[in-house]
């Protein structure tokens, strides 16, 4: 699995529209056969920073994603809404195809 996390620093005047701006890209990416998950969050420390957590089946699925028309369009669209280059962590995790359950925590009855 290719596991990727990206921090997007968004212009304050574009923050409230960010999820709308990336919605078509998000839906198209989630529909890719090699996509395992694609999830947006807003930073709790900075309301103008959005964090993307994404997973792809393998390097080939990642390549297909980056070469897609929706990826290229999104990079163009997002470039007008960010304040600086996003920060990224991208790693390959062998023999993984998604999330595991956390062993240290389980829900309890209240």
Short mmCIF file of C-alpha atoms in Angstrom, two decimals, residues 10-109:
data_model
loop_
_atom_site.label_atom_id
_atom_site.label_comp_id
_atom_site.label_asym_id
_atom_site.label_seq_id
_atom_site.Cartn_x
_atom_site.Cartn_y
_atom_site.Cartn_z
CA UNK A 10 -5.11 27.40 2.36
CA UNK A 11 -5.63 31.13 1.87
CA UNK A 12 -7.89 32.39 4.67
CA UNK A 13 -10.39 33.78 2.18
CA UNK A 14 -10.64 30.32 0.51
CA UNK A 15 -10.79 28.12 3.65
CA UNK A 16 -14.55 27.92 3.91
CA UNK A 17 -14.83 26.85 0.25
CA UNK A 18 -11.90 24.39 0.28
CA UNK A 19 -13.92 21.17 0.62
CA UNK A 20 -16.26 22.35 -2.13
CA UNK A 21 -13.27 23.22 -4.33
CA UNK A 22 -11.79 19.72 -3.95
CA UNK A 23 -15.08 17.78 -3.99
CA UNK A 24 -15.00 16.68 -7.65
CA UNK A 25 -11.36 15.63 -7.26
CA UNK A 26 -12.17 13.76 -4.05
CA UNK A 27 -15.08 11.87 -5.64
CA UNK A 28 -13.08 11.02 -8.79
CA UNK A 29 -10.15 9.77 -6.71
CA UNK A 30 -12.36 7.63 -4.49
CA UNK A 31 -13.77 6.03 -7.66
CA UNK A 32 -10.32 4.97 -8.90
CA UNK A 33 -9.95 1.16 -8.77
CA UNK A 34 -6.63 1.39 -6.90
CA UNK A 35 -7.79 3.87 -4.25
CA UNK A 36 -8.25 2.41 -0.77
CA UNK A 37 -9.24 5.59 1.08
CA UNK A 38 -9.19 9.34 0.56
CA UNK A 39 -10.13 11.47 3.57
CA UNK A 40 -9.96 15.21 4.34
CA UNK A 41 -9.67 16.78 7.80
CA UNK A 42 -9.27 20.33 9.00
CA UNK A 43 -6.43 21.07 11.39
CA UNK A 44 -7.52 21.71 14.97
CA UNK A 45 -4.57 24.12 15.36
CA UNK A 46 -4.93 26.11 12.14
CA UNK A 47 -8.35 26.63 10.53
CA UNK A 48 -6.58 27.43 7.24
CA UNK A 49 -4.82 24.07 7.01
CA UNK A 50 -6.44 20.95 5.59
CA UNK A 51 -4.95 17.48 5.94
CA UNK A 52 -5.45 14.75 3.37
CA UNK A 53 -4.93 11.08 4.26
CA UNK A 54 -4.97 8.75 1.28
CA UNK A 55 -4.08 5.18 0.44
CA UNK A 56 -3.50 3.42 -2.86
CA UNK A 57 -3.26 -0.32 -3.52
CA UNK A 58 0.29 -0.10 -4.89
CA UNK A 59 2.75 2.11 -6.78
CA UNK A 60 0.93 1.47 -10.06
CA UNK A 61 -2.34 2.73 -8.60
CA UNK A 62 -0.50 5.81 -7.35
CA UNK A 63 0.96 6.41 -10.81
CA UNK A 64 -2.46 6.10 -12.45
CA UNK A 65 -3.83 8.60 -9.93
CA UNK A 66 -1.10 11.21 -10.54
CA UNK A 67 -1.42 10.85 -14.32
CA UNK A 68 -5.23 11.20 -14.33
CA UNK A 69 -7.01 14.18 -15.86
CA UNK A 70 -8.80 14.90 -12.56
CA UNK A 71 -5.46 15.05 -10.72
CA UNK A 72 -4.01 17.52 -13.21
CA UNK A 73 -7.14 19.68 -13.07
CA UNK A 74 -7.13 19.64 -9.27
CA UNK A 75 -3.49 20.72 -9.10
CA UNK A 76 -4.36 23.70 -11.30
CA UNK A 77 -7.50 24.58 -9.31
CA UNK A 78 -5.83 24.20 -5.90
CA UNK A 79 -2.81 26.30 -6.88
CA UNK A 80 -4.95 29.44 -6.67
CA UNK A 81 -6.20 28.58 -3.16
CA UNK A 82 -2.98 27.70 -1.29
CA UNK A 83 -0.45 29.99 0.38
CA UNK A 84 2.63 27.78 -0.10
CA UNK A 85 3.67 24.35 -1.34
CA UNK A 86 1.89 21.58 0.59
CA UNK A 87 3.94 19.29 2.85
CA UNK A 88 3.74 15.56 2.10
CA UNK A 89 4.70 12.22 3.60
CA UNK A 90 4.47 9.29 1.20
CA UNK A 91 5.56 5.79 2.18
CA UNK A 92 5.10 2.30 0.85
CA UNK A 93 3.86 -0.20 3.40
CA UNK A 94 4.38 -3.75 2.10
CA UNK A 95 1.63 -6.34 2.50
CA UNK A 96 -1.02 -3.78 3.58
CA UNK A 97 -4.34 -3.05 1.93
CA UNK A 98 -5.92 -0.57 4.31
CA UNK A 99 -6.51 0.15 7.97
CA UNK A 100 -6.00 -2.26 10.89
CA UNK A 101 -7.92 -2.13 14.14
CA UNK A 102 -6.17 -0.47 17.08
CA UNK A 103 -5.43 -3.13 19.70
CA UNK A 104 -5.05 -0.80 22.69
CA UNK A 105 -8.51 0.75 22.70
CA UNK A 106 -12.06 -0.59 22.55
CA UNK A 107 -15.39 1.07 23.32
CA UNK A 108 -16.94 0.47 26.76
CA UNK A 109 -20.50 0.70 27.98
#
